[in-house]
Amino acid sequence: MEHTDVIIIGAGPAGLFAGFYVGMRGLSFRFIDPLPEPGGQLSALYPEKYIYDVAGFPKVYAKDLVKGLVEQVAPFNPIYSLGERAETLEREGDHFKVTTSSGNTYTAKAVIIAAGVGAFEPRRLGAPGEKELEGKGVYYAVKTKAEFQGKRVLIVGGGDSAVDWALNLLGTAKEITLIHRRPQFRAHEASVKELFKAHEEGRLTVLTPYEVRRIEGDTQVRKAVIFHNGTQEEKELEVDAVLILAGYLTKLGPLANWGLELEKNKIKVDTTMATSIPGVYACGDIVTYPGKLPLIVLGFGEAAIAANHAAAYANPALKVNPGHSSEKAEEKAPA
Ligand SMILES: Cc1cc2nc3c(=O)[nH]c(=O)nc-3n(C[C@H](O)[C@H](O)[C@H](O)COP(=O)(O)OP(=O)(O)OC[C@H]3O[C@@H](n4cnc5c(N)ncnc54)[C@H](O)[C@@H]3O)c2cc1C
């Protein structure tokens, strides 16, 4: 059993920033996250998209924001237990015990849950060949544009991700075809206009209402068979990659059984970000309270509140108010 002062469940932006504050208070902490790298949705779903609404950054790549958060917390020696999902949370005497999907048990005086939208996974189409060719040309997210350099790409979807990536991959991919099962798109109007302009200019092809019948290939994707869902007419497309951006399925996962008070699959918190279990705090997309918005900047503010209250719970000698980091720079913060 390994012990830290605080355990942070989820290493997305809210969890990482909570770690920073716990570290600033001089306490030890561990991140637990089933993903292979920190950053939550930003790393897993949209690393190369710009974010425009983080205070102080007119625009910032999601992956660069994560890089900054990881750098900011690094001087406080965080322990990363990545590739592990928190499965159970129980109180034992004066500490909490968390077991994970890897069979490890970790203990802490206080816990911060920053599990975002819970366990999230891409919505799969269920088309023949899709599962077999995952990792061999079937993608559910764009990690780097370079993966699509010079490739013939079929993009499937009608939301912002599908439309934005069709436009973003212009100039990188050799050929782009976007299909959507309905004629109407759910993306921003301006992006949809831009998409159809690119289609009219012959820079990419948009086909509606089309769906994927099957994906074919061997060691990699070679072909996609698509069909018009009205007439059933089929088309064969020679492609190197199929990028499926049909949304995400989210489920709360194991934390639904931890005895926390929930509302519509979110954890209810009070103004100190305390959950219904004393010593367990929460922040970010996973929480609900009147006026909550699922935004990164709100997650940062909530993380500061959750972390300072968790720190004072873990070490009652600490005051909740951390004071100003600018005044403690030499003592606590990185050079
Ligand atoms: C395409 C897209 C674009 C977006 N653009 C913007 C934008 O421009 N501006 C903005 O403010 N927001 C944007 N968002 C929303 C933003 O990404 C979220 O608000 C933010 O990621 C929430 O941060 P978080 O740390 O609370 O959760 P997440 O980023 O979801 O991180 C939670 C982490 O918890 C982990 N986790 C889940 N369950 C467990 C468990 N049982 N044990 C351990 N770990 C667990 C997950 O694996 C994940 O890594 C966008 C979202 C998407 C999908």
GROMACS .gro file of C-alpha atoms and ligand atoms in nm:
model
  388
    1MET     CA    1   0.000   0.000   0.000
    2GLU     CA    2   0.136   0.336  -0.097
    3HIS     CA    3   0.042   0.652   0.086
    4THR     CA    4   0.033   1.020  -0.010
    5ASP     CA    5  -0.139   1.310   0.163
    6VAL     CA    6  -0.387   1.351  -0.122
    7ILE     CA    7  -0.505   1.132  -0.409
    8ILE     CA    8  -0.630   1.305  -0.722
    9ILE     CA    9  -0.856   1.090  -0.937
   10GLY     CA   10  -0.826   1.213  -1.295
   11ALA     CA   11  -0.530   1.396  -1.453
   12GLY     CA   12  -0.723   1.627  -1.687
   13PRO     CA   13  -0.679   2.005  -1.662
   14ALA     CA   14  -0.879   2.032  -1.339
   15GLY     CA   15  -0.690   1.744  -1.173
   16LEU     CA   16  -0.349   1.872  -1.284
   17PHE     CA   17  -0.417   2.220  -1.152
   18ALA     CA   18  -0.551   2.078  -0.825
   19GLY     CA   19  -0.218   1.892  -0.800
   20PHE     CA   20  -0.031   2.219  -0.840
   21TYR     CA   21  -0.216   2.373  -0.547
   22VAL     CA   22  -0.180   2.066  -0.325
   23GLY     CA   23   0.194   2.078  -0.403
   24MET     CA   24   0.207   2.450  -0.322
   25ARG     CA   25   0.071   2.364   0.021
   26GLY     CA   26   0.366   2.132   0.078
   27LEU     CA   27   0.168   1.809   0.060
   28SER     CA   28   0.239   1.493  -0.138
   29PHE     CA   29  -0.006   1.367  -0.398
   30ARG     CA   30  -0.073   1.103  -0.657
   31PHE     CA   31  -0.266   1.125  -0.982
   32ILE     CA   32  -0.461   0.819  -1.095
   33ASP     CA   33  -0.584   0.810  -1.456
   34PRO     CA   34  -0.665   0.525  -1.696
   35LEU     CA   35  -0.531   0.719  -1.996
   36PRO     CA   36  -0.166   0.670  -2.092
   37GLU     CA   37  -0.083   1.040  -2.057
   38PRO     CA   38  -0.208   1.337  -1.854
   39GLY     CA   39  -0.441   1.601  -2.001
   40GLY     CA   40  -0.782   1.431  -2.003
   41GLN     CA   41  -1.004   1.533  -2.293
   42LEU     CA   42  -0.743   1.781  -2.421
   43SER     CA   43  -0.483   1.509  -2.480
   44ALA     CA   44  -0.720   1.232  -2.580
   45LEU     CA   45  -0.971   1.413  -2.796
   46TYR     CA   46  -0.837   1.740  -2.934
   47PRO     CA   47  -0.464   1.792  -2.874
   48GLU     CA   48  -0.419   1.994  -3.192
   49LYS     CA   49  -0.723   2.218  -3.163
   50TYR     CA   50  -0.689   2.576  -3.048
   51ILE     CA   51  -0.866   2.681  -2.731
   52TYR     CA   52  -0.963   3.048  -2.726
   53ASP     CA   53  -1.117   3.091  -2.382
   54VAL     CA   54  -0.841   3.030  -2.131
   55ALA     CA   55  -0.772   3.358  -1.954
   56GLY     CA   56  -0.439   3.506  -2.053
   57PHE     CA   57  -0.403   3.297  -2.370
   58PRO     CA   58  -0.560   3.456  -2.680
   59LYS     CA   59  -0.533   3.109  -2.828
   60VAL     CA   60  -0.351   2.799  -2.718
   61TYR     CA   61  -0.322   2.448  -2.856
   62ALA     CA   62  -0.485   2.198  -2.620
   63LYS     CA   63  -0.161   1.998  -2.608
   64ASP     CA   64   0.040   2.311  -2.518
   65LEU     CA   65  -0.198   2.395  -2.235
   66VAL     CA   66  -0.146   2.042  -2.100
   67LYS     CA   67   0.232   2.076  -2.141
   68GLY     CA   68   0.217   2.396  -1.934
   69LEU     CA   69   0.006   2.234  -1.663
   70VAL     CA   70   0.240   1.935  -1.642
   71GLU     CA   71   0.542   2.168  -1.618
   72GLN     CA   72   0.371   2.380  -1.355
   73VAL     CA   73   0.303   2.082  -1.128
   74ALA     CA   74   0.637   1.903  -1.192
   75PRO     CA   75   0.844   2.082  -0.922
   76PHE     CA   76   0.612   1.936  -0.658
   77ASN     CA   77   0.709   1.578  -0.749
   78PRO     CA   78   0.371   1.437  -0.841
   79ILE     CA   79   0.336   1.062  -0.861
   80TYR     CA   80   0.155   0.959  -1.179
   81SER     CA   81  -0.030   0.628  -1.167
   82LEU     CA   82  -0.133   0.631  -1.534
   83GLY     CA   83  -0.304   0.344  -1.713
   84GLU     CA   84  -0.500   0.277  -1.392
   85ARG     CA   85  -0.863   0.349  -1.329
   86ALA     CA   86  -0.982   0.415  -0.974
   87GLU     CA   87  -1.228   0.135  -0.903
   88THR     CA   88  -1.321   0.169  -0.536
   89LEU     CA   89  -1.305   0.443  -0.275
   90GLU     CA   90  -1.350   0.354   0.091
   91ARG     CA   91  -1.278   0.519   0.420
   92GLU     CA   92  -1.064   0.320   0.662
   93GLY     CA   93  -1.013   0.492   0.996
   94ASP     CA   94  -0.852   0.831   0.933
   95HIS     CA   95  -0.763   0.770   0.571
   96PHE     CA   96  -0.913   0.676   0.235
   97LYS     CA   97  -0.827   0.363   0.042
   98VAL     CA   98  -0.849   0.365  -0.338
   99THR     CA   99  -0.808   0.046  -0.538
  100THR     CA  100  -0.739   0.055  -0.910
  101SER     CA  101  -0.793  -0.152  -1.223
  102SER     CA  102  -0.427  -0.261  -1.203
  103GLY     CA  103  -0.490  -0.421  -0.864
  104ASN     CA  104  -0.300  -0.150  -0.673
  105THR     CA  105  -0.417   0.002  -0.346
  106TYR     CA  106  -0.332   0.359  -0.258
  107THR     CA  107  -0.415   0.550   0.059
  108ALA     CA  108  -0.446   0.920   0.138
  109LYS     CA  109  -0.584   1.156   0.399
  110ALA     CA  110  -0.801   1.339   0.145
  111VAL     CA  111  -0.924   1.271  -0.207
  112ILE     CA  112  -1.000   1.504  -0.498
  113ILE     CA  113  -1.216   1.364  -0.776
  114ALA     CA  114  -1.148   1.535  -1.110
  115ALA     CA  115  -1.279   1.256  -1.331
  116GLY     CA  116  -1.427   1.481  -1.600
  117VAL     CA  117  -1.702   1.314  -1.793
  118GLY     CA  118  -1.613   0.983  -1.633
  119ALA     CA  119  -1.487   0.703  -1.849
  120PHE     CA  120  -1.519   0.825  -2.205
  121GLU     CA  121  -1.478   0.634  -2.525
  122PRO     CA  122  -1.540   0.718  -2.887
  123ARG     CA  123  -1.872   0.617  -3.039
  124ARG     CA  124  -1.796   0.333  -3.278
  125LEU     CA  125  -2.000   0.267  -3.593
  126GLY     CA  126  -2.008  -0.110  -3.561
  127ALA     CA  127  -1.927  -0.147  -3.933
  128PRO     CA  128  -1.758  -0.469  -4.049
  129GLY     CA  129  -1.379  -0.424  -4.057
  130GLU     CA  130  -1.385  -0.126  -3.820
  131LYS     CA  131  -1.268  -0.312  -3.511
  132GLU     CA  132  -1.009  -0.525  -3.695
  133LEU     CA  133  -0.853  -0.217  -3.857
  134GLU     CA  134  -0.847   0.004  -3.546
  135GLY     CA  135  -0.489   0.123  -3.513
  136LYS     CA  136  -0.426   0.027  -3.877
  137GLY     CA  137  -0.590   0.329  -4.034
  138VAL     CA  138  -0.916   0.350  -3.841
  139TYR     CA  139  -0.893   0.650  -3.606
  140TYR     CA  140  -1.129   0.807  -3.354
  141ALA     CA  141  -0.924   1.119  -3.286
  142VAL     CA  142  -0.645   1.318  -3.444
  143LYS     CA  143  -0.338   1.301  -3.224
  144THR     CA  144  -0.111   1.471  -3.476
  145LYS     CA  145  -0.186   1.601  -3.821
  146ALA     CA  146   0.133   1.430  -3.941
  147GLU     CA  147  -0.044   1.092  -3.915
  148PHE     CA  148  -0.257   1.199  -4.210
  149GLN     CA  149   0.019   1.351  -4.421
  150GLY     CA  150  -0.031   1.261  -4.789
  151LYS     CA  151  -0.316   1.020  -4.708
  152ARG     CA  152  -0.658   0.972  -4.863
  153VAL     CA  153  -0.888   1.020  -4.569
  154LEU     CA  154  -1.254   0.940  -4.517
  155ILE     CA  155  -1.402   1.144  -4.230
  156VAL     CA  156  -1.729   1.026  -4.079
  157GLY     CA  157  -1.947   1.261  -3.876
  158GLY     CA  158  -2.153   1.578  -3.881
  159GLY     CA  159  -2.051   1.766  -3.568
  160ASP     CA  160  -1.782   2.023  -3.497
  161SER     CA  161  -1.500   1.768  -3.476
  162ALA     CA  162  -1.574   1.616  -3.816
  163VAL     CA  163  -1.620   1.951  -3.990
  164ASP     CA  164  -1.323   2.116  -3.819
  165TRP     CA  165  -1.091   1.827  -3.899
  166ALA     CA  166  -1.203   1.810  -4.261
  167LEU     CA  167  -1.099   2.176  -4.288
  168ASN     CA  168  -0.788   2.142  -4.071
  169LEU     CA  169  -0.651   1.852  -4.271
  170LEU     CA  170  -0.667   2.045  -4.598
  171GLY     CA  171  -0.310   2.083  -4.711
  172THR     CA  172  -0.201   1.782  -4.501
  173ALA     CA  173  -0.413   1.495  -4.635
  174LYS     CA  174  -0.393   1.413  -5.006
  175GLU     CA  175  -0.770   1.368  -5.044
  176ILE     CA  176  -1.054   1.428  -4.801
  177THR     CA  177  -1.406   1.290  -4.822
  178LEU     CA  178  -1.651   1.375  -4.546
  179ILE     CA  179  -1.969   1.175  -4.510
  180HIS     CA  180  -2.259   1.235  -4.275
  181ARG     CA  181  -2.575   1.033  -4.234
  182ARG     CA  182  -2.797   1.341  -4.247
  183PRO     CA  183  -2.796   1.640  -4.483
  184GLN     CA  184  -2.793   1.878  -4.184
  185PHE     CA  185  -2.471   1.931  -3.990
  186ARG     CA  186  -2.454   1.996  -3.616
  187ALA     CA  187  -2.137   2.206  -3.642
  188HIS     CA  188  -2.095   2.583  -3.619
  189GLU     CA  189  -2.267   2.757  -3.906
  190ALA     CA  190  -1.952   2.941  -4.016
  191SER     CA  191  -1.753   2.614  -4.029
  192VAL     CA  192  -2.027   2.442  -4.230
  193LYS     CA  193  -2.026   2.731  -4.479
  194GLU     CA  194  -1.649   2.701  -4.510
  195LEU     CA  195  -1.682   2.326  -4.560
  196PHE     CA  196  -1.925   2.363  -4.849
  197LYS     CA  197  -1.713   2.637  -5.002
  198ALA     CA  198  -1.415   2.398  -4.998
  199HIS     CA  199  -1.641   2.130  -5.152
  200GLU     CA  200  -1.750   2.365  -5.432
  201GLU     CA  201  -1.387   2.460  -5.495
  202GLY     CA  202  -1.301   2.089  -5.529
  203ARG     CA  203  -1.065   2.093  -5.232
  204LEU     CA  204  -1.260   1.817  -5.053
  205THR     CA  205  -1.574   1.613  -5.110
  206VAL     CA  206  -1.885   1.617  -4.891
  207LEU     CA  207  -2.141   1.338  -4.932
  208THR     CA  208  -2.476   1.320  -4.751
  209PRO     CA  209  -2.676   1.124  -4.648
  210TYR     CA  210  -2.407   0.857  -4.655
  211GLU     CA  211  -2.296   0.594  -4.404
  212VAL     CA  212  -2.019   0.337  -4.386
  213ARG     CA  213  -2.114  -0.014  -4.503
  214ARG     CA  214  -1.775  -0.173  -4.435
  215ILE     CA  215  -1.406  -0.100  -4.414
  216GLU     CA  216  -1.158  -0.323  -4.595
  217GLY     CA  217  -0.785  -0.371  -4.563
  218ASP     CA  218  -0.510  -0.605  -4.449
  219THR     CA  219  -0.223  -0.466  -4.247
  220GLN     CA  220  -0.385  -0.129  -4.306
  221VAL     CA  221  -0.702   0.030  -4.438
  222ARG     CA  222  -0.731   0.007  -4.819
  223LYS     CA  223  -1.093   0.077  -4.898
  224ALA     CA  224  -1.421   0.197  -4.751
  225VAL     CA  225  -1.759   0.104  -4.890
  226ILE     CA  226  -2.017   0.373  -4.818
  227PHE     CA  227  -2.387   0.381  -4.899
  228HIS     CA  228  -2.661   0.639  -4.954
  229ASN     CA  229  -2.901   0.563  -4.670
  230GLY     CA  230  -3.204   0.655  -4.885
  231THR     CA  231  -3.135   0.474  -5.212
  232GLN     CA  232  -2.889   0.217  -5.062
  233GLU     CA  233  -2.661   0.286  -5.359
  234GLU     CA  234  -2.301   0.192  -5.271
  235LYS     CA  235  -1.973   0.370  -5.350
  236GLU     CA  236  -1.625   0.230  -5.308
  237LEU     CA  237  -1.360   0.472  -5.189
  238GLU     CA  238  -0.990   0.391  -5.202
  239VAL     CA  239  -0.866   0.536  -4.875
  240ASP     CA  240  -0.569   0.503  -4.640
  241ALA     CA  241  -0.744   0.626  -4.328
  242VAL     CA  242  -1.095   0.638  -4.188
  243LEU     CA  243  -1.140   0.903  -3.920
  244ILE     CA  244  -1.459   0.838  -3.726
  245LEU     CA  245  -1.571   1.147  -3.535
  246ALA     CA  246  -1.920   1.043  -3.433
  247GLY     CA  247  -1.908   1.170  -3.075
  248TYR     CA  248  -1.831   1.004  -2.746
  249LEU     CA  249  -2.005   0.770  -2.510
  250THR     CA  250  -1.956   0.868  -2.152
  251LYS     CA  251  -2.040   0.681  -1.842
  252LEU     CA  252  -1.971   0.763  -1.487
  253GLY     CA  253  -1.799   0.427  -1.438
  254PRO     CA  254  -1.708   0.292  -1.097
  255LEU     CA  255  -1.752   0.618  -0.910
  256ALA     CA  256  -2.130   0.581  -0.938
  257ASN     CA  257  -2.096   0.322  -0.660
  258TRP     CA  258  -1.886   0.520  -0.414
  259GLY     CA  259  -2.182   0.650  -0.215
  260LEU     CA  260  -2.146   1.010  -0.336
  261GLU     CA  261  -2.453   1.227  -0.374
  262LEU     CA  262  -2.512   1.260  -0.748
  263GLU     CA  263  -2.739   1.465  -0.969
  264LYS     CA  264  -2.782   1.366  -1.334
  265ASN     CA  265  -2.459   1.165  -1.326
  266LYS     CA  266  -2.256   1.453  -1.178
  267ILE     CA  267  -2.118   1.482  -0.827
  268LYS     CA  268  -2.298   1.738  -0.613
  269VAL     CA  269  -2.058   1.977  -0.438
  270ASP     CA  270  -2.101   2.270  -0.202
  271THR     CA  271  -1.922   2.604  -0.234
  272THR     CA  272  -1.602   2.452  -0.091
  273MET     CA  273  -1.614   2.179  -0.357
  274ALA     CA  274  -1.684   1.928  -0.081
  275THR     CA  275  -1.883   1.623  -0.186
  276SER     CA  276  -2.128   1.443   0.042
  277ILE     CA  277  -1.837   1.239   0.185
  278PRO     CA  278  -1.623   1.443   0.428
  279GLY     CA  279  -1.263   1.456   0.307
  280VAL     CA  280  -1.361   1.392  -0.056
  281TYR     CA  281  -1.360   1.700  -0.279
  282ALA     CA  282  -1.432   1.729  -0.652
  283CYS     CA  283  -1.375   1.973  -0.938
  284GLY     CA  284  -1.405   2.011  -1.315
  285ASP     CA  285  -1.660   1.861  -1.552
  286ILE     CA  286  -1.757   1.591  -1.302
  287VAL     CA  287  -1.922   1.835  -1.057
  288THR     CA  288  -2.257   2.007  -1.048
  289TYR     CA  289  -2.382   2.308  -0.854
  290PRO     CA  290  -2.619   2.589  -0.945
  291GLY     CA  291  -2.466   2.786  -1.232
  292LYS     CA  292  -2.201   2.528  -1.325
  293LEU     CA  293  -2.056   2.547  -1.677
  294PRO     CA  294  -1.840   2.268  -1.823
  295LEU     CA  295  -1.542   2.487  -1.913
  296ILE     CA  296  -1.170   2.456  -1.850
  297VAL     CA  297  -1.142   2.792  -1.676
  298LEU     CA  298  -1.417   2.704  -1.431
  299GLY     CA  299  -1.237   2.375  -1.365
  300PHE     CA  300  -0.922   2.571  -1.275
  301GLY     CA  301  -1.109   2.787  -1.025
  302GLU     CA  302  -1.283   2.487  -0.873
  303ALA     CA  303  -0.949   2.303  -0.856
  304ALA     CA  304  -0.801   2.586  -0.649
  305ILE     CA  305  -1.093   2.569  -0.407
  306ALA     CA  306  -1.100   2.187  -0.390
  307ALA     CA  307  -0.722   2.158  -0.347
  308ASN     CA  308  -0.692   2.414  -0.068
  309HIS     CA  309  -0.983   2.267   0.125
  310ALA     CA  310  -0.849   1.914   0.071
  311ALA     CA  311  -0.505   2.029   0.189
  312ALA     CA  312  -0.650   2.177   0.508
  313TYR     CA  313  -0.850   1.857   0.563
  314ALA     CA  314  -0.542   1.638   0.512
  315ASN     CA  315  -0.333   1.861   0.740
  316PRO     CA  316  -0.552   2.054   0.983
  317ALA     CA  317  -0.250   2.270   1.077
  318LEU     CA  318  -0.286   2.442   0.738
  319LYS     CA  319  -0.519   2.734   0.679
  320VAL     CA  320  -0.750   2.699   0.381
  321ASN     CA  321  -0.641   3.030   0.228
  322PRO     CA  322  -0.311   2.969   0.048
  323GLY     CA  323  -0.215   3.337   0.032
  324HIS     CA  324  -0.064   3.470  -0.288
  325SER     CA  325   0.174   3.259  -0.491
  326SER     CA  326   0.361   3.574  -0.597
  327GLU     CA  327   0.458   3.634  -0.237
  328LYS     CA  328   0.569   3.277  -0.183
  329ALA     CA  329   0.756   3.244  -0.509
  330GLU     CA  330   1.099   3.188  -0.363
  331GLU     CA  331   0.985   2.950  -0.096
  332LYS     CA  332   0.743   2.727  -0.288
  333ALA     CA  333   0.716   2.787  -0.657
  334PRO     CA  334   0.955   2.677  -0.929
  335ALA     CA  335   1.238   2.915  -1.019
  336LIG     C1  336  -1.362   1.866  -2.889
  336LIG     C2  337  -1.370   1.944  -2.760
  336LIG     C3  338  -1.337   2.078  -2.759
  336LIG     C4  339  -1.344   2.151  -2.640
  336LIG     N1  340  -1.311   2.284  -2.643
  336LIG     C5  341  -1.315   2.355  -2.527
  336LIG     C6  342  -1.282   2.495  -2.526
  336LIG     O1  343  -1.251   2.554  -2.629
  336LIG     N2  344  -1.287   2.560  -2.406
  336LIG     C7  345  -1.323   2.499  -2.288
  336LIG     O2  346  -1.322   2.564  -2.182
  336LIG     N3  347  -1.356   2.367  -2.288
  336LIG     C8  348  -1.353   2.295  -2.403
  336LIG     N4  349  -1.388   2.163  -2.401
  336LIG     C9  350  -1.430   2.103  -2.273
  336LIG    C10  351  -1.306   2.074  -2.186
  336LIG     O3  352  -1.218   1.986  -2.255
  336LIG    C11  353  -1.350   2.014  -2.054
  336LIG     O4  354  -1.429   2.109  -1.985
  336LIG    C12  355  -1.227   1.979  -1.968
  336LIG     O5  356  -1.148   1.881  -2.030
  336LIG    C13  357  -1.271   1.929  -1.830
  336LIG     O6  358  -1.157   1.903  -1.756
  336LIG     P1  359  -1.157   1.795  -1.639
  336LIG     O7  360  -1.018   1.792  -1.586
  336LIG     O8  361  -1.270   1.825  -1.547
  336LIG     O9  362  -1.196   1.659  -1.710
  336LIG     P2  363  -1.130   1.573  -1.827
  336LIG    O10  364  -1.052   1.656  -1.921
  336LIG    O11  365  -1.243   1.491  -1.882
  336LIG    O12  366  -1.030   1.478  -1.750
  336LIG    C14  367  -1.079   1.383  -1.660
  336LIG    C15  368  -0.981   1.269  -1.647
  336LIG    O13  369  -1.034   1.179  -1.547
  336LIG    C16  370  -1.005   1.048  -1.589
  336LIG     N5  371  -1.096   0.954  -1.523
  336LIG    C17  372  -1.228   0.928  -1.549
  336LIG     N6  373  -1.274   0.831  -1.469
  336LIG    C18  374  -1.169   0.794  -1.389
  336LIG    C19  375  -1.152   0.697  -1.286
  336LIG     N7  376  -1.252   0.616  -1.245
  336LIG     N8  377  -1.029   0.684  -1.229
  336LIG    C20  378  -0.925   0.765  -1.267
  336LIG     N9  379  -0.937   0.859  -1.363
  336LIG    C21  380  -1.057   0.873  -1.423
  336LIG    C22  381  -1.023   1.052  -1.739
  336LIG    O14  382  -0.950   0.945  -1.801
  336LIG    C23  383  -0.964   1.189  -1.774
  336LIG    O15  384  -0.827   1.183  -1.806
  336LIG    C24  385  -1.383   2.088  -2.518
  336LIG    C25  386  -1.415   1.952  -2.519
  336LIG    C26  387  -1.410   1.880  -2.637
  336LIG    C27  388  -1.444   1.733  -2.636
   0.00000   0.00000   0.00000
